[in-house]
Amino acid sequence: MPATTETAKAVVYNRVPRVTADFWLIKLMAVTMGETAADYLNVQMGLGLTATSLIMSIILAGALIWQFAQKRYVPAAYWLSVVLISIVGTLITDNLVDNFRVPLLDTTIAFSSALALTFLLWFQTERTLSIHSIFTGRREAFYWLAILFTFALGTAAGDLVAEKFALGYLATGVLFGMIIISLTIGYFFLGLDPVLGFWLVYILTRPLGASFGDLMSQPAQYGGLGLGTIVTSAIFLAAIVTIIVFMSMGHEGEELVEVDEDAELVASRESERLAVTKEEL
C-alpha cells in the first residue's frame, strides 16, 4: 500500500483587515489626520515636538498593547493604532528635521533603508511579507514596525517634494496620486506583484494624505485653504469613525486564513484556533 501522510490544517483569524476600498479610504484619512493632529498638538497647543512625541508614543504603546491582545482584527483597536502610529511617525521625522537638523533628503534615505532592512529581516524570518498571513505575534510585530517606518518615510518624502523641491501641497498631492494610479493599473492589468504593489501604495498614501491635509489646514499665504488643524482633524476623525462603525456592523474586513499546523502555529495560543481539519495527501 502506498504511504500516506496526514497534515493538519488550521483556520485562524488574520489580525489585520482584508484590503478593500474602505481600507484604503480609512488609511488615507488616517494619515491626513496624523499630519494635522501632530501639527495641532505641537504648535496650536504649544506642547512642542519633544513633549508631544513622548505623550503620543506612550498613548501609541497602550493602543498597540490593546491591538496585540485581540488575536484577530478588531476595527476599533486596529484603526486607533493606525491613527496613532501615523502621528508618531510624523513626529519622528519632524524631530529629526527640526530638532536635530537632519536634512529631508538624508531622512528619506535613512527611513528607506530602515524599511528595507525591516522587510529583509521579516522575509528571512517568516518567508513572506504578505499581509494575508499575520496570525502570530512575531509577524504582527514585523507588520507594525514596517507600518511605523512607512509613515516616517512618507512624511520625509512628502515634505522633501513639497518644501525642498517647492512643488507646493496641491501639486505634491497630485504627483503622488498619479503614481498610486499607475501602480493600481500595474496591479490590475500588468501583473504587478500584489505584495510589492501593496507596500508601495501603502508608503505613497502617506505623502498623498499629508499633502491634502496641509492643503486644507495651512493658511492661504502658505498655499493652503486656511481651515486650520482643529477643523481639518475633526472632519477626518468624524469620517473615520463613521466608516469604522459601518464596517464593524457588517463585520467587513475580517479575514480567515488556512495554514499548515506546524511548530509556529502550535506555539500560538489555543484561543487563536477556530477549527482543525485533517487532510490525506
Short mmCIF file of C-alpha atoms in Angstrom, two decimals:
data_model
loop_
_atom_site.label_atom_id
_atom_site.label_comp_id
_atom_site.label_asym_id
_atom_site.label_seq_id
_atom_site.Cartn_x
_atom_site.Cartn_y
_atom_site.Cartn_z
CA MET A 1 0.00 0.00 0.00
CA PRO A 2 1.29 3.49 -0.75
CA ALA A 3 2.40 5.50 2.21
CA THR A 4 0.17 8.36 3.24
CA THR A 5 0.96 11.45 5.20
CA GLU A 6 -1.52 13.39 7.23
CA THR A 7 -1.13 17.10 7.66
CA ALA A 8 -3.26 19.24 9.88
CA LYS A 9 -4.83 22.44 8.70
CA ALA A 10 -6.00 25.22 10.96
CA VAL A 11 -8.26 28.12 10.13
CA VAL A 12 -7.28 31.23 12.05
CA TYR A 13 -8.20 34.89 12.06
CA ASN A 14 -5.89 37.30 10.29
CA ARG A 15 -5.02 40.09 12.71
CA VAL A 16 -5.15 42.86 10.13
CA PRO A 17 -8.09 43.76 7.88
CA ARG A 18 -8.79 42.47 4.41
CA VAL A 19 -7.75 45.05 1.81
CA THR A 20 -10.91 46.70 0.48
CA ALA A 21 -11.87 50.14 -0.81
CA ASP A 22 -12.85 51.09 2.75
CA PHE A 23 -9.39 50.00 3.95
CA TRP A 24 -7.66 52.45 1.61
CA LEU A 25 -10.18 55.20 2.33
CA ILE A 26 -9.69 54.99 6.09
CA LYS A 27 -5.93 54.67 5.69
CA LEU A 28 -5.78 57.80 3.56
CA MET A 29 -7.89 59.78 6.03
CA ALA A 30 -5.89 58.41 8.98
CA VAL A 31 -2.61 59.67 7.55
CA THR A 32 -4.20 63.03 6.73
CA MET A 33 -5.39 63.32 10.30
CA GLY A 34 -1.99 62.19 11.55
CA GLU A 35 -0.39 65.16 9.82
CA THR A 36 -2.88 67.76 11.07
CA ALA A 37 -3.17 66.31 14.59
CA ALA A 38 0.60 66.33 15.03
CA ASP A 39 0.70 69.99 13.94
CA TYR A 40 -2.15 70.86 16.30
CA LEU A 41 -0.55 69.23 19.35
CA ASN A 42 2.88 70.60 18.57
CA VAL A 43 2.02 74.16 17.51
CA GLN A 44 -1.51 75.17 18.50
CA MET A 45 -1.42 73.53 21.93
CA GLY A 46 2.17 74.66 22.41
CA LEU A 47 3.43 71.30 23.68
CA GLY A 48 6.50 71.35 21.46
CA LEU A 49 7.92 68.46 19.46
CA THR A 50 9.64 66.68 22.34
CA ALA A 51 6.70 66.66 24.76
CA THR A 52 4.21 65.84 22.01
CA SER A 53 6.38 62.95 20.82
CA LEU A 54 6.70 61.47 24.31
CA ILE A 55 2.98 61.77 25.08
CA MET A 56 1.86 60.29 21.77
CA SER A 57 4.42 57.48 21.95
CA ILE A 58 3.07 56.44 25.36
CA ILE A 59 -0.51 56.51 24.06
CA LEU A 60 0.55 54.53 20.99
CA ALA A 61 2.20 51.90 23.20
CA GLY A 62 -1.08 51.48 25.08
CA ALA A 63 -3.03 51.17 21.82
CA LEU A 64 -0.63 48.54 20.49
CA ILE A 65 -0.92 46.52 23.70
CA TRP A 66 -4.69 46.54 23.16
CA GLN A 67 -4.23 45.59 19.49
CA PHE A 68 -1.84 42.70 20.20
CA ALA A 69 -4.24 41.31 22.81
CA GLN A 70 -7.04 40.86 20.27
CA LYS A 71 -5.57 37.94 18.26
CA ARG A 72 -7.88 38.93 15.42
CA TYR A 73 -8.92 42.04 13.52
CA VAL A 74 -10.95 44.38 15.74
CA PRO A 75 -11.67 47.65 13.88
CA ALA A 76 -11.50 49.99 16.89
CA ALA A 77 -8.17 48.64 18.17
CA TYR A 78 -6.58 48.34 14.74
CA TRP A 79 -7.52 51.75 13.35
CA LEU A 80 -6.78 53.56 16.62
CA SER A 81 -3.28 52.09 16.35
CA VAL A 82 -3.01 53.22 12.72
CA VAL A 83 -4.05 56.81 13.53
CA LEU A 84 -1.64 57.00 16.47
CA ILE A 85 1.27 55.43 14.62
CA SER A 86 0.64 57.92 11.82
CA ILE A 87 1.01 60.76 14.32
CA VAL A 88 4.12 59.26 15.92
CA GLY A 89 5.70 58.54 12.52
CA THR A 90 5.15 62.17 11.55
CA LEU A 91 6.65 63.37 14.83
CA ILE A 92 9.75 61.17 14.45
CA THR A 93 10.53 62.78 11.11
CA ASP A 94 9.72 66.27 12.41
CA ASN A 95 12.06 65.76 15.36
CA LEU A 96 14.93 64.67 13.14
CA VAL A 97 14.44 67.61 10.78
CA ASP A 98 13.52 70.41 13.20
CA ASN A 99 15.34 69.45 16.41
CA PHE A 100 18.35 67.58 15.07
CA ARG A 101 18.66 69.46 11.75
CA VAL A 102 18.85 66.30 9.67
CA PRO A 103 18.19 67.23 6.00
CA LEU A 104 14.99 65.86 4.49
CA LEU A 105 16.94 64.01 1.79
CA ASP A 106 19.05 62.23 4.42
CA THR A 107 15.94 61.45 6.46
CA THR A 108 14.23 59.98 3.40
CA ILE A 109 17.24 57.79 2.63
CA ALA A 110 17.56 56.69 6.28
CA PHE A 111 13.93 55.61 6.61
CA SER A 112 14.04 53.91 3.20
CA SER A 113 17.00 51.89 4.46
CA ALA A 114 15.28 51.12 7.78
CA LEU A 115 12.14 49.95 5.99
CA ALA A 116 14.15 47.81 3.55
CA LEU A 117 16.02 46.21 6.47
CA THR A 118 12.73 45.51 8.25
CA PHE A 119 11.35 43.79 5.15
CA LEU A 120 14.57 41.79 4.76
CA LEU A 121 14.50 40.54 8.36
CA TRP A 122 10.77 39.87 8.12
CA PHE A 123 11.17 37.79 4.96
CA GLN A 124 14.22 35.90 6.24
CA THR A 125 12.32 35.00 9.40
CA GLU A 126 8.84 34.31 8.02
CA ARG A 127 9.46 33.70 4.28
CA THR A 128 6.59 36.02 3.41
CA LEU A 129 5.69 39.71 3.50
CA SER A 130 2.01 39.13 2.78
CA ILE A 131 -0.49 40.92 5.00
CA HIS A 132 -2.86 37.99 4.47
CA SER A 133 -0.83 35.84 6.87
CA ILE A 134 -0.49 37.98 10.01
CA PHE A 135 -1.65 35.36 12.52
CA THR A 136 1.23 35.24 15.04
CA GLY A 137 2.68 37.81 17.40
CA ARG A 138 6.04 37.82 15.64
CA ARG A 139 4.53 38.55 12.25
CA GLU A 140 2.36 41.25 13.73
CA ALA A 141 5.42 42.84 15.36
CA PHE A 142 7.18 42.98 11.98
CA TYR A 143 4.00 44.38 10.45
CA TRP A 144 3.66 47.30 12.88
CA LEU A 145 7.37 48.10 12.71
CA ALA A 146 7.09 48.30 8.92
CA ILE A 147 3.98 50.48 9.26
CA LEU A 148 5.85 52.90 11.54
CA PHE A 149 8.69 53.26 9.03
CA THR A 150 6.25 53.74 6.11
CA PHE A 151 4.70 56.70 7.94
CA ALA A 152 8.06 58.23 8.84
CA LEU A 153 9.33 57.69 5.28
CA GLY A 154 6.14 59.05 3.74
CA THR A 155 6.38 62.18 5.87
CA ALA A 156 10.01 62.77 4.89
CA ALA A 157 9.40 62.10 1.19
CA GLY A 158 6.28 64.26 1.10
CA ASP A 159 7.97 67.19 2.82
CA LEU A 160 11.01 66.78 0.58
CA VAL A 161 8.91 67.11 -2.57
CA ALA A 162 6.52 69.79 -1.29
CA GLU A 163 9.03 72.02 0.51
CA LYS A 164 12.55 71.40 -0.74
CA PHE A 165 11.51 70.84 -4.35
CA ALA A 166 8.95 73.65 -3.93
CA LEU A 167 6.06 71.90 -5.69
CA GLY A 168 3.53 73.01 -3.10
CA TYR A 169 0.85 70.96 -1.36
CA LEU A 170 -1.60 70.55 -4.24
CA ALA A 171 1.00 69.63 -6.87
CA THR A 172 2.65 67.20 -4.46
CA GLY A 173 -0.67 65.51 -3.73
CA VAL A 174 -1.44 65.23 -7.44
CA LEU A 175 2.03 63.81 -8.14
CA PHE A 176 1.76 61.05 -5.55
CA GLY A 177 -1.84 60.39 -6.57
CA MET A 178 -0.72 59.82 -10.17
CA ILE A 179 1.99 57.42 -9.01
CA ILE A 180 -0.60 55.46 -6.99
CA ILE A 181 -2.92 55.32 -10.01
CA SER A 182 -0.02 53.99 -12.11
CA LEU A 183 0.66 51.25 -9.55
CA THR A 184 -3.03 50.38 -9.46
CA ILE A 185 -3.07 49.98 -13.24
CA GLY A 186 0.07 47.87 -12.96
CA TYR A 187 -1.59 45.58 -10.42
CA PHE A 188 -4.89 45.08 -12.24
CA PHE A 189 -3.66 44.98 -15.83
CA LEU A 190 0.12 44.47 -16.00
CA GLY A 191 0.79 41.74 -13.44
CA LEU A 192 2.45 43.83 -10.73
CA ASP A 193 3.30 41.62 -7.74
CA PRO A 194 0.49 42.13 -5.18
CA VAL A 195 2.80 42.23 -2.14
CA LEU A 196 5.15 44.76 -3.74
CA GLY A 197 2.22 46.79 -5.04
CA PHE A 198 0.53 46.88 -1.65
CA TRP A 199 3.57 48.14 0.22
CA LEU A 200 4.44 50.74 -2.42
CA VAL A 201 0.91 52.14 -2.32
CA TYR A 202 0.90 52.00 1.49
CA ILE A 203 4.03 54.15 1.58
CA LEU A 204 2.77 56.61 -1.02
CA THR A 205 -0.63 57.19 0.59
CA ARG A 206 1.23 58.85 3.47
CA PRO A 207 2.59 61.83 1.47
CA LEU A 208 -0.64 61.92 -0.54
CA GLY A 209 -2.78 62.28 2.58
CA ALA A 210 -0.34 64.63 4.29
CA SER A 211 -0.25 66.92 1.24
CA PHE A 212 -4.02 67.29 1.18
CA GLY A 213 -4.10 67.65 4.97
CA ASP A 214 -1.67 70.55 4.75
CA LEU A 215 -3.60 71.97 1.79
CA MET A 216 -6.77 72.09 3.88
CA SER A 217 -5.27 73.22 7.19
CA GLN A 218 -2.50 75.68 6.30
CA PRO A 219 -3.17 79.44 5.91
CA ALA A 220 -3.70 80.88 2.44
CA GLN A 221 -0.33 82.67 2.47
CA TYR A 222 1.35 79.26 2.68
CA GLY A 223 -0.71 77.80 -0.15
CA GLY A 224 -3.46 76.23 1.98
CA LEU A 225 -7.21 76.67 2.31
CA GLY A 226 -6.98 78.01 5.86
CA LEU A 227 -9.38 75.59 7.59
CA GLY A 228 -6.96 75.08 10.45
CA THR A 229 -5.71 71.90 12.09
CA ILE A 230 -8.66 71.57 14.50
CA VAL A 231 -11.36 71.69 11.82
CA THR A 232 -9.40 69.51 9.42
CA SER A 233 -8.65 66.90 12.08
CA ALA A 234 -12.28 66.89 13.26
CA ILE A 235 -13.57 66.37 9.71
CA PHE A 236 -11.38 63.37 9.07
CA LEU A 237 -11.87 61.91 12.56
CA ALA A 238 -15.65 62.02 12.11
CA ALA A 239 -15.35 60.34 8.70
CA ILE A 240 -13.03 57.64 10.08
CA VAL A 241 -15.33 56.84 13.00
CA THR A 242 -18.37 56.67 10.71
CA ILE A 243 -16.74 54.21 8.32
CA ILE A 244 -15.35 52.08 11.15
CA VAL A 245 -18.80 51.82 12.75
CA PHE A 246 -20.24 50.81 9.38
CA MET A 247 -17.51 48.18 8.90
CA SER A 248 -17.99 46.84 12.42
CA MET A 249 -21.72 46.39 11.95
CA GLY A 250 -21.18 44.36 8.79
CA HIS A 251 -18.03 42.57 10.04
CA GLU A 252 -16.29 43.98 6.97
CA GLY A 253 -12.57 43.45 6.88
CA GLU A 254 -12.45 40.17 8.81
CA GLU A 255 -10.30 37.58 7.06
CA LEU A 256 -9.76 33.89 7.77
CA VAL A 257 -6.51 32.17 6.85
CA GLU A 258 -5.96 28.41 6.36
CA VAL A 259 -2.46 27.43 7.40
CA ASP A 260 -0.42 24.28 7.88
CA GLU A 261 -0.24 23.32 11.52
CA ASP A 262 3.47 23.50 12.13
CA ALA A 263 5.64 24.44 15.07
CA GLU A 264 4.83 28.11 14.58
CA LEU A 265 1.12 27.53 14.83
CA VAL A 266 1.46 25.09 17.72
CA ALA A 267 3.35 27.80 19.59
CA SER A 268 0.46 30.19 19.16
CA ARG A 269 -2.31 30.24 21.74
CA GLU A 270 -5.18 27.76 21.56
CA SER A 271 -7.68 30.61 21.51
CA GLU A 272 -6.42 31.61 18.06
CA ARG A 273 -7.70 28.40 16.52
CA LEU A 274 -11.17 28.19 15.06
CA ALA A 275 -11.11 24.73 13.51
CA VAL A 276 -8.71 21.96 12.59
CA THR A 277 -9.30 19.52 9.78
CA LYS A 278 -7.23 16.54 8.61
CA GLU A 279 -6.20 16.11 5.01
CA GLU A 280 -4.71 12.97 3.44
CA LEU A 281 -2.08 13.71 0.85
#
